[in-house]
Amino acid sequence: MHLGVLTRAPWLAWGRPVLARLWGMLMVLGLVSVLVFVLTRLAAGDPVALLLGDQASLQDIAQARARYGLDAPIVEQYLRWLGEVLQGHLGQSIFLQMPVHQVLLDRVEPTLSLALLAVGVAMLIGVPSGLAAAVWRGRWIDQWVSTLAMLGASMPSFWMGLLLIQLLAVGLGWFPVSGYGAPDASWAQRLHHLLLPALVLGMLNSALITRFTRAAMLDILGEDYIRTARAKGLPEVRVILLHALRNALVPILTVLGLTLALMIGGAVVTETVFNLPGLGNLVVRAVLRRDYPVIQGALLAIAGVYVLINGVIDLLYLWVDPRVRHG
Amino acid sequence: MALNLFRRHLLASLLAVLPALALSAPPKGGAAQLAMIGEPQSLDPMASTADLVGTIMQHVFETLYTFDARWQAVPMLAEGMPRVSADGLTHTITLRAGVKLHSGRDLDAGDVVASLTRWMDMAPRGKAIGRDTVSLEARGPRTIEWKFKVPQASLLAQLALPSGMAAIMAKESLANPMTSFVGTGPYRFRERRPDQLVLLTRHEAYSARSEAPSGYAGRREALLDELRFVPVPNASTRLEGALAGQFHFADQLNAEALSRLEKGGPQVVPIITPAFGFPYLVFNTREGVMAQQAMRQAVQLAIGPGEMLEAAYGDKRFYTVEGNHFPQGTPFYSTAGTEVYNRKDARRAREMAERAGYKGEVIRLLTSRQYEFHHTMVQVMAEHLKAAGFRTEMQVVDWATLVQRRGDSKVWDIYMTHSGQLPEPMLSPPQLGEGAPGWWSTPGKAKALGDFNQQTDPARRAPLWAPVQQLVYTEVPYIHVGKFSSLSARAARLEGYVPTIWPFFWNTGLGR
């Protein structure tokens, strides 16, 4: 039976599991859309009252709510929004009076640049110090690195941010305090604005990379082939950098990838302290303004990216591992 | 010797004149980076009453009247004061000649009628004026005629206010929502990048008034090429940016920032604006335990605004403990009713509440941490109330939630908020008008405010505020907690800046 399916039509063996996974992705997105919608509406607060200001009367607020369609029953509002999303529109920001997809696209660049730079910083700090801690295991350098990594992992980023702002931006004047430069700023100016926040984010995240590098290196340094390499009389530097580190890179790269993914959605505090117009900052401000379409659009987009990545990985498993395909 | 004497005199007079010259004319050019408290709710100053919107857009749009340094309403786009008919019901206003819109066209009466009609349609204060309006029409290219049902004592102040502004706009630009912002101001709108900046550039064809600058009034000159309003919601980031010289102006800093500014070197100047605003407590007079006047009076007697202000601001330079609603030296200054202010008399408050039939019902105190001083003051107040035998429950929510909840008379008893210290009583708090949260509406209110608002002669109207203030202390729809000062900072090189409630940047320039 099993063989028969394969010989009859190979696409059938692929078709069903692929369809099942696509269906699963759609279901997850549908569920996310309901959750996001309900959660934003469950939170008290009113975007219109904030928009109209403190002097607006209750009657003004009621009229404006009707204009934005916020007085309709929640099911009706949801279906209207879902209809728009299915047609490819994420709606219109109540506060910014702009299409939500435009608002989101504007924020991708600062967030992505910050995340890449910060991962670079984290790698530059984390890999060498983890390496040193593993090579000189149990010595003073290992203890220092472990203590600093612990400190880094437990330090709040807003505090670290403010500290570095006072020291490097206000005190020494090396960096701008905040922002992303003027609208017409060159890429060099943008980079200048990103360096300090990237340093903060990178330093704090380097702790995890340090610990992973140390652990991975310790595992590999105990392997037989390292002993063999040493026995062959290879110089120690060569053994560590070429033989050990190269093999330790796989888990390190995995952690780097995870860190990058986390930073894209989670650099909220750093973006706020440095007043960077990124995605995290946008979501926080949208929540404070109760700008429902932006909150919904941003969360749905972020969830969509995660679902897509997971979906692609699932499909890759199908391709790589026949057991998954036929299981 | 004689020559030496002459030289010395010359030198002395030059030295005396030079700083004066430097002061009177800040240099032209440059772009100012202005760190504001957030992203403006809108760029349409009729669509939102938020102060931030008015602060930015007052550079783009102007009004018929504006406030001078003594908070008197004086002409801006209007040529002079209005001609008022003998019955006080018809106001005729003539516009200044040759005022250029940003589009290059001359401003005319059609623009003014269209703009004010929109204001009466959209803005909360405009709507109130609109209800009293019989007609508003152009009478010739530069004259408008405005007829009312009842005399309008506060009309000019309402027209002058920057928040919920009666902005004069080009009639062809009027739309909902607005997409182009065409006014007559010294700056024109260039670009808005959400959460990054609002960019204004100089209006080269601006037609200034000839009078000397005074407050918002008189000659306005755009010395700076560009105004860059940068939203920086985090107060620490605004402060650090001012200290580092990245921002030329940082609005509304925390009181604790003063010591850092004072140690920040000669390039940064702290700005304390006294009597910037007043915190106030609003009572739910419609339902619940505070609906009874005697209970509100008991609470008024129990609390100590002095201690509340001290806890919230710490430094005495940032608050004034006084019950008069308007500062000394202003037309509406009065001490009527203030004998019950700041008493903290737990014993008498308890007796009063018992007589009013208080049985230990919970008093729900609604407050937000958006403004830390609100939260601190309510915490202290709750202790005062407990000492007088009241049971309280603090509901600490975010600002958006507070704004929504206060509209529902079933869910709160007292909430805390604050307002700018405005020159005209009818501008704030909104509880003096109709329909605001708290729902204060009594025959006494109708009588006192009726008398106050129908008297159009400023000299005779001012003393009529005392009975209103007395009534507020008797019926307790709200409690004026005291006054607070604000702290901002500017770069020393931002010259010509005049501290005020809605900061403005015409007549200011960037020195070396």
Tab-separated table of N, CA and C in Angstrom, chain B residues 136-263:
chain	number	residue	atom	x	y	z
B	136	LEU	N	-23.116	84.376	10.914
B	136	LEU	CA	-21.727	84.811	10.724
B	136	LEU	C	-21.557	85.014	9.226
B	137	GLU	N	-21.328	86.266	8.818
B	137	GLU	CA	-21.292	86.539	7.382
B	137	GLU	C	-20.192	87.508	7.027
B	138	ALA	N	-19.728	87.399	5.769
B	138	ALA	CA	-18.764	88.382	5.249
B	138	ALA	C	-19.531	89.636	4.850
B	139	ARG	N	-18.979	90.787	5.227
B	139	ARG	CA	-19.559	92.077	4.798
B	139	ARG	C	-18.451	92.827	4.087
B	140	GLY	N	-18.205	92.474	2.852
B	140	GLY	CA	-17.085	93.070	2.125
B	140	GLY	C	-15.873	92.161	2.217
B	141	PRO	N	-14.796	92.496	1.478
B	141	PRO	CA	-13.644	91.596	1.375
B	141	PRO	C	-12.863	91.426	2.673
B	142	ARG	N	-12.936	92.416	3.590
B	142	ARG	CA	-12.101	92.313	4.784
B	142	ARG	C	-12.904	92.450	6.075
B	143	THR	N	-14.210	92.316	5.989
B	143	THR	CA	-15.027	92.548	7.178
B	143	THR	C	-15.993	91.382	7.400
B	144	ILE	N	-16.108	90.975	8.664
B	144	ILE	CA	-17.116	89.959	8.991
B	144	ILE	C	-18.059	90.511	10.059
B	145	GLU	N	-19.280	89.994	10.021
B	145	GLU	CA	-20.284	90.413	11.007
B	145	GLU	C	-20.819	89.165	11.692
B	146	TRP	N	-20.757	89.184	13.019
B	146	TRP	CA	-21.085	87.983	13.805
B	146	TRP	C	-22.210	88.368	14.767
B	147	LYS	N	-23.369	87.711	14.624
B	147	LYS	CA	-24.514	88.038	15.493
B	147	LYS	C	-24.765	86.901	16.473
B	148	PHE	N	-25.049	87.278	17.723
B	148	PHE	CA	-25.252	86.285	18.786
B	148	PHE	C	-26.636	86.424	19.417
B	149	LYS	N	-27.055	85.326	20.102
B	149	LYS	CA	-28.324	85.369	20.832
B	149	LYS	C	-28.142	86.077	22.163
B	150	VAL	N	-26.976	85.846	22.793
B	150	VAL	CA	-26.689	86.455	24.103
B	150	VAL	C	-25.295	87.078	24.044
B	151	PRO	N	-25.035	88.082	24.895
B	151	PRO	CA	-23.707	88.704	24.883
B	151	PRO	C	-22.611	87.674	25.170
B	152	GLN	N	-21.465	87.842	24.550
B	152	GLN	CA	-20.364	86.885	24.670
B	152	GLN	C	-19.177	87.542	25.367
B	153	ALA	N	-19.139	87.384	26.696
B	153	ALA	CA	-18.092	88.062	27.450
B	153	ALA	C	-16.708	87.499	27.148
B	154	SER	N	-16.630	86.180	26.904
B	154	SER	CA	-15.300	85.582	26.765
B	154	SER	C	-14.916	85.336	25.312
B	155	LEU	N	-15.631	85.968	24.356
B	155	LEU	CA	-15.418	85.658	22.932
B	155	LEU	C	-13.958	85.821	22.496
B	156	LEU	N	-13.350	86.965	22.831
B	156	LEU	CA	-11.999	87.221	22.320
B	156	LEU	C	-10.995	86.234	22.903
B	157	ALA	N	-11.163	85.892	24.183
B	157	ALA	CA	-10.266	84.909	24.793
B	157	ALA	C	-10.451	83.548	24.127
B	158	GLN	N	-11.702	83.190	23.819
B	158	GLN	CA	-11.956	81.910	23.141
B	158	GLN	C	-11.296	81.894	21.763
B	159	LEU	N	-11.345	83.054	21.075
B	159	LEU	CA	-10.758	83.124	19.733
B	159	LEU	C	-9.235	83.133	19.789
B	160	ALA	N	-8.672	83.514	20.951
B	160	ALA	CA	-7.222	83.657	21.053
B	160	ALA	C	-6.528	82.366	21.478
B	161	LEU	N	-7.284	81.432	22.041
B	161	LEU	CA	-6.649	80.264	22.661
B	161	LEU	C	-5.999	79.325	21.630
B	162	PRO	N	-4.744	78.918	21.864
B	162	PRO	CA	-4.086	78.021	20.900
B	162	PRO	C	-4.604	76.578	20.920
B	163	SER	N	-5.203	76.113	22.026
B	163	SER	CA	-5.665	74.713	22.000
B	163	SER	C	-7.123	74.670	21.557
B	164	GLY	N	-7.421	73.742	20.647
B	164	GLY	CA	-8.740	73.719	20.000
B	164	GLY	C	-8.932	75.024	19.248
B	165	MET	N	-7.901	75.412	18.516
B	165	MET	CA	-7.721	76.772	17.998
B	165	MET	C	-8.775	77.205	16.973
B	166	ALA	N	-9.210	78.460	17.107
B	166	ALA	CA	-10.066	79.066	16.081
B	166	ALA	C	-9.145	79.553	14.966
B	167	ALA	N	-8.450	78.598	14.338
B	167	ALA	CA	-7.405	78.908	13.360
B	167	ALA	C	-8.023	79.418	12.070
B	168	ILE	N	-7.395	80.421	11.499
B	168	ILE	CA	-7.871	80.929	10.206
B	168	ILE	C	-7.073	80.236	9.104
B	169	MET	N	-7.808	79.517	8.237
B	169	MET	CA	-7.191	78.676	7.215
B	169	MET	C	-7.675	79.117	5.834
B	170	ALA	N	-6.922	78.741	4.807
B	170	ALA	CA	-7.373	79.022	3.437
B	170	ALA	C	-8.631	78.197	3.168
B	171	LYS	N	-9.694	78.843	2.672
B	171	LYS	CA	-10.982	78.130	2.568
B	171	LYS	C	-10.889	76.921	1.644
B	172	GLU	N	-10.018	77.002	0.607
B	172	GLU	CA	-9.938	75.868	-0.324
B	172	GLU	C	-9.212	74.670	0.283
B	173	SER	N	-8.534	74.873	1.437
B	173	SER	CA	-7.802	73.755	2.053
B	173	SER	C	-8.654	73.012	3.073
B	174	LEU	N	-9.855	73.527	3.364
B	174	LEU	CA	-10.665	72.909	4.421
B	174	LEU	C	-11.201	71.557	3.959
B	175	ALA	N	-10.923	70.541	4.752
B	175	ALA	CA	-11.391	69.190	4.441
B	175	ALA	C	-11.367	68.395	5.727
B	176	ASN	N	-12.030	67.256	5.713
B	176	ASN	CA	-12.043	66.378	6.882
B	176	ASN	C	-11.730	64.954	6.486
B	177	PRO	N	-10.589	64.379	6.848
B	177	PRO	CA	-9.493	65.010	7.577
B	177	PRO	C	-8.689	65.942	6.666
B	178	MET	N	-7.995	66.876	7.270
B	178	MET	CA	-7.219	67.852	6.496
B	178	MET	C	-5.982	67.201	5.904
B	179	THR	N	-5.672	67.577	4.670
B	179	THR	CA	-4.459	67.024	4.055
B	179	THR	C	-3.452	68.119	3.749
B	180	SER	N	-3.911	69.375	3.574
B	180	SER	CA	-2.938	70.458	3.401
B	180	SER	C	-3.228	71.515	4.462
B	181	PHE	N	-2.167	72.134	4.942
B	181	PHE	CA	-2.279	73.032	6.092
B	181	PHE	C	-1.851	74.430	5.666
B	182	VAL	N	-2.798	75.190	5.131
B	182	VAL	CA	-2.480	76.497	4.560
B	182	VAL	C	-2.991	77.590	5.489
B	183	GLY	N	-2.075	78.272	6.150
B	183	GLY	CA	-2.450	79.347	7.053
B	183	GLY	C	-1.727	80.626	6.691
B	184	THR	N	-1.567	81.500	7.693
B	184	THR	CA	-0.918	82.788	7.454
B	184	THR	C	0.311	82.953	8.335
B	185	GLY	N	0.647	81.953	9.148
B	185	GLY	CA	1.667	82.087	10.183
B	185	GLY	C	3.071	82.295	9.653
B	186	PRO	N	3.996	82.674	10.544
B	186	PRO	CA	5.384	82.921	10.134
B	186	PRO	C	6.104	81.655	9.644
B	187	TYR	N	5.519	80.474	9.927
B	187	TYR	CA	6.100	79.236	9.413
B	187	TYR	C	5.045	78.471	8.634
B	188	ARG	N	5.503	77.700	7.646
B	188	ARG	CA	4.586	76.880	6.872
B	188	ARG	C	4.911	75.418	7.087
B	189	PHE	N	3.891	74.592	6.925
B	189	PHE	CA	4.073	73.158	7.126
B	189	PHE	C	4.855	72.581	5.960
B	190	ARG	N	5.876	71.742	6.288
B	190	ARG	CA	6.650	71.115	5.225
B	190	ARG	C	6.458	69.599	5.221
B	191	GLU	N	6.622	68.965	6.370
B	191	GLU	CA	6.634	67.501	6.366
B	191	GLU	C	6.316	66.951	7.748
B	192	ARG	N	5.623	65.796	7.763
B	192	ARG	CA	5.424	65.093	9.035
B	192	ARG	C	5.908	63.663	8.856
B	193	ARG	N	6.827	63.249	9.712
B	193	ARG	CA	7.235	61.841	9.771
B	193	ARG	C	6.769	61.322	11.111
B	194	PRO	N	5.767	60.444	11.129
B	194	PRO	CA	5.211	60.002	12.397
B	194	PRO	C	6.291	59.506	13.346
B	195	ASP	N	6.238	59.959	14.583
B	195	ASP	CA	7.164	59.581	15.652
B	195	ASP	C	8.605	59.998	15.361
B	196	GLN	N	8.828	60.805	14.322
B	196	GLN	CA	10.194	61.285	14.061
B	196	GLN	C	10.286	62.799	14.078
B	197	LEU	N	9.440	63.482	13.318
B	197	LEU	CA	9.454	64.937	13.403
B	197	LEU	C	8.292	65.569	12.639
B	198	VAL	N	8.005	66.827	13.026
B	198	VAL	CA	7.148	67.689	12.217
B	198	VAL	C	8.039	68.845	11.817
B	199	LEU	N	8.166	69.057	10.514
B	199	LEU	CA	9.106	70.055	10.004
B	199	LEU	C	8.343	71.274	9.482
B	200	LEU	N	8.678	72.459	10.000
B	200	LEU	CA	8.104	73.712	9.518
B	200	LEU	C	9.233	74.571	8.953
B	201	THR	N	8.944	75.293	7.877
B	201	THR	CA	9.965	76.184	7.317
B	201	THR	C	9.419	77.610	7.240
B	202	ARG	N	10.312	78.570	7.096
B	202	ARG	CA	9.924	79.983	7.131
B	202	ARG	C	8.946	80.334	6.013
B	203	HIS	N	7.939	81.141	6.340
B	203	HIS	CA	7.012	81.688	5.348
B	203	HIS	C	7.598	83.037	4.924
B	204	GLU	N	8.204	83.066	3.734
B	204	GLU	CA	8.964	84.263	3.336
B	204	GLU	C	8.060	85.481	3.175
B	205	ALA	N	6.811	85.265	2.759
B	205	ALA	CA	5.940	86.414	2.488
B	205	ALA	C	5.104	86.791	3.712
B	206	TYR	N	5.557	86.404	4.903
B	206	TYR	CA	4.764	86.668	6.111
B	206	TYR	C	4.586	88.174	6.328
B	207	SER	N	3.361	88.563	6.642
B	207	SER	CA	3.118	89.992	6.914
B	207	SER	C	2.927	90.161	8.422
B	208	ALA	N	3.924	90.768	9.034
B	208	ALA	CA	3.925	90.906	10.488
B	208	ALA	C	3.165	92.143	10.926
B	209	ARG	N	2.711	92.160	12.172
B	209	ARG	CA	2.133	93.370	12.752
B	209	ARG	C	3.262	94.331	13.052
B	210	SER	N	2.914	95.583	13.280
B	210	SER	CA	3.978	96.571	13.495
B	210	SER	C	4.270	96.787	14.983
B	211	GLU	N	3.329	96.388	15.866
B	211	GLU	CA	3.551	96.630	17.297
B	211	GLU	C	4.737	95.815	17.808
B	212	ALA	N	5.353	96.281	18.884
B	212	ALA	CA	6.463	95.542	19.504
B	212	ALA	C	5.947	94.208	20.028
B	213	PRO	N	6.773	93.142	20.011
B	213	PRO	CA	6.327	91.846	20.512
B	213	PRO	C	5.951	91.919	21.994
B	214	SER	N	4.856	91.243	22.354
B	214	SER	CA	4.418	91.181	23.750
B	214	SER	C	3.630	89.888	23.896
B	215	GLY	N	4.160	88.920	24.638
B	215	GLY	CA	3.501	87.618	24.709
B	215	GLY	C	3.387	87.030	23.316
B	216	TYR	N	2.157	86.593	22.964
B	216	TYR	CA	1.944	86.036	21.628
B	216	TYR	C	1.669	87.155	20.613
B	217	ALA	N	1.523	88.381	21.098
B	217	ALA	CA	1.049	89.477	20.247
B	217	ALA	C	2.210	90.261	19.638
B	218	GLY	N	1.852	91.189	18.772
B	218	GLY	CA	2.830	92.086	18.180
B	218	GLY	C	3.591	91.451	17.035
B	219	ARG	N	4.760	92.062	16.729
B	219	ARG	CA	5.543	91.651	15.569
B	219	ARG	C	6.068	90.224	15.746
B	220	ARG	N	5.849	89.412	14.734
B	220	ARG	CA	6.407	88.052	14.723
B	220	ARG	C	7.392	87.973	13.563
B	221	GLU	N	8.564	87.414	13.839
B	221	GLU	CA	9.537	87.270	12.763
B	221	GLU	C	10.124	85.865	12.812
B	222	ALA	N	10.120	85.187	11.667
B	222	ALA	CA	10.694	83.837	11.596
B	222	ALA	C	12.195	83.980	11.374
B	223	LEU	N	12.961	83.967	12.464
B	223	LEU	CA	14.415	84.096	12.341
B	223	LEU	C	15.047	82.763	11.952
B	224	LEU	N	14.525	81.687	12.534
B	224	LEU	CA	15.061	80.356	12.224
B	224	LEU	C	14.535	79.898	10.866
B	225	ASP	N	15.388	79.253	10.072
B	225	ASP	CA	14.947	78.733	8.774
B	225	ASP	C	13.952	77.594	8.972
B	226	GLU	N	14.257	76.746	9.941
B	226	GLU	CA	13.442	75.542	10.144
B	226	GLU	C	13.146	75.326	11.607
B	227	LEU	N	11.930	74.845	11.890
B	227	LEU	CA	11.589	74.365	13.230
B	227	LEU	C	11.366	72.864	13.093
B	228	ARG	N	12.127	72.095	13.867
B	228	ARG	CA	11.977	70.635	13.825
B	228	ARG	C	11.431	70.171	15.152
B	229	PHE	N	10.148	69.875	15.186
B	229	PHE	CA	9.511	69.390	16.415
B	229	PHE	C	9.693	67.879	16.472
B	230	VAL	N	10.515	67.418	17.414
B	230	VAL	CA	10.842	65.997	17.503
B	230	VAL	C	10.071	65.389	18.680
B	231	PRO	N	9.239	64.365	18.424
B	231	PRO	CA	8.528	63.738	19.547
B	231	PRO	C	9.483	62.869	20.360
B	232	VAL	N	9.654	63.201	21.644
B	232	VAL	CA	10.521	62.417	22.541
B	232	VAL	C	9.731	62.155	23.825
B	233	PRO	N	8.912	61.095	23.838
B	233	PRO	CA	8.019	60.895	24.988
B	233	PRO	C	8.763	60.637	26.306
B	234	ASN	N	9.975	60.103	26.231
B	234	ASN	CA	10.709	59.789	27.452
B	234	ASN	C	11.394	61.054	27.989
B	235	ALA	N	10.995	61.495	29.215
B	235	ALA	CA	11.503	62.761	29.761
B	235	ALA	C	13.010	62.708	29.986
B	236	SER	N	13.542	61.543	30.379
B	236	SER	CA	14.991	61.439	30.590
B	236	SER	C	15.732	61.652	29.273
B	237	THR	N	15.197	61.114	28.200
B	237	THR	CA	15.844	61.282	26.897
B	237	THR	C	15.802	62.748	26.470
B	238	ARG	N	14.719	63.456	26.778
B	238	ARG	CA	14.664	64.892	26.461
B	238	ARG	C	15.749	65.644	27.231
B	239	LEU	N	15.877	65.287	28.520
B	239	LEU	CA	16.865	65.954	29.369
B	239	LEU	C	18.283	65.698	28.862
B	240	GLU	N	18.613	64.430	28.618
B	240	GLU	CA	19.977	64.101	28.179
B	240	GLU	C	20.280	64.783	26.850
B	241	GLY	N	19.284	64.827	25.964
B	241	GLY	CA	19.475	65.471	24.670
B	241	GLY	C	19.759	66.954	24.814
B	242	ALA	N	19.086	67.602	25.789
B	242	ALA	CA	19.331	69.033	26.027
B	242	ALA	C	20.728	69.220	26.606
B	243	LEU	N	21.126	68.347	27.524
B	243	LEU	CA	22.451	68.465	28.148
B	243	LEU	C	23.558	68.246	27.117
B	244	ALA	N	23.322	67.335	26.177
B	244	ALA	CA	24.349	67.027	25.181
B	244	ALA	C	24.363	68.047	24.043
B	245	GLY	N	23.394	68.971	24.034
B	245	GLY	CA	23.357	69.961	22.965
B	245	GLY	C	22.680	69.457	21.709
B	246	GLN	N	22.072	68.256	21.761
B	246	GLN	CA	21.386	67.746	20.565
B	246	GLN	C	20.062	68.487	20.344
B	247	PHE	N	19.373	68.838	21.456
B	247	PHE	CA	18.122	69.595	21.351
B	247	PHE	C	18.357	71.035	21.791
B	248	HIS	N	17.778	71.974	21.059
B	248	HIS	CA	17.887	73.374	21.468
B	248	HIS	C	16.802	73.740	22.468
B	249	PHE	N	15.784	72.893	22.548
B	249	PHE	CA	14.701	73.124	23.501
B	249	PHE	C	14.163	71.761	23.927
B	250	ALA	N	13.955	71.575	25.219
B	250	ALA	CA	13.364	70.333	25.705
B	250	ALA	C	12.176	70.710	26.572
B	251	ASP	N	10.984	70.275	26.175
B	251	ASP	CA	9.757	70.695	26.832
B	251	ASP	C	9.452	69.797	28.039
B	252	GLN	N	8.875	70.387	29.073
B	252	GLN	CA	8.295	69.686	30.229
B	252	GLN	C	9.173	68.567	30.790
B	253	LEU	N	10.157	68.957	31.590
B	253	LEU	CA	11.041	67.991	32.245
B	253	LEU	C	10.561	67.761	33.664
B	254	ASN	N	11.040	66.669	34.270
B	254	ASN	CA	10.687	66.395	35.670
B	254	ASN	C	11.421	67.373	36.584
B	255	ALA	N	10.790	67.659	37.732
B	255	ALA	CA	11.393	68.606	38.678
B	255	ALA	C	12.805	68.175	39.082
B	256	GLU	N	13.037	66.853	39.156
B	256	GLU	CA	14.361	66.370	39.587
B	256	GLU	C	15.446	66.725	38.581
B	257	ALA	N	15.041	67.079	37.363
B	257	ALA	CA	16.042	67.386	36.331
B	257	ALA	C	16.742	68.715	36.605
B	258	LEU	N	16.158	69.556	37.491
B	258	LEU	CA	16.698	70.907	37.689
B	258	LEU	C	18.161	70.878	38.135
B	259	SER	N	18.492	69.988	39.111
B	259	SER	CA	19.863	69.995	39.626
B	259	SER	C	20.840	69.600	38.523
B	260	ARG	N	20.454	68.691	37.648
B	260	ARG	CA	21.359	68.303	36.557
B	260	ARG	C	21.517	69.447	35.565
B	261	LEU	N	20.427	70.177	35.326
B	261	LEU	CA	20.521	71.315	34.404
B	261	LEU	C	21.408	72.405	34.995
B	262	GLU	N	21.279	72.598	36.329
B	262	GLU	CA	22.081	73.642	36.965
B	262	GLU	C	23.565	73.298	36.936
B	263	LYS	N	23.860	71.992	36.943
B	263	LYS	CA	25.268	71.588	36.878
B	263	LYS	C	25.701	71.321	35.445
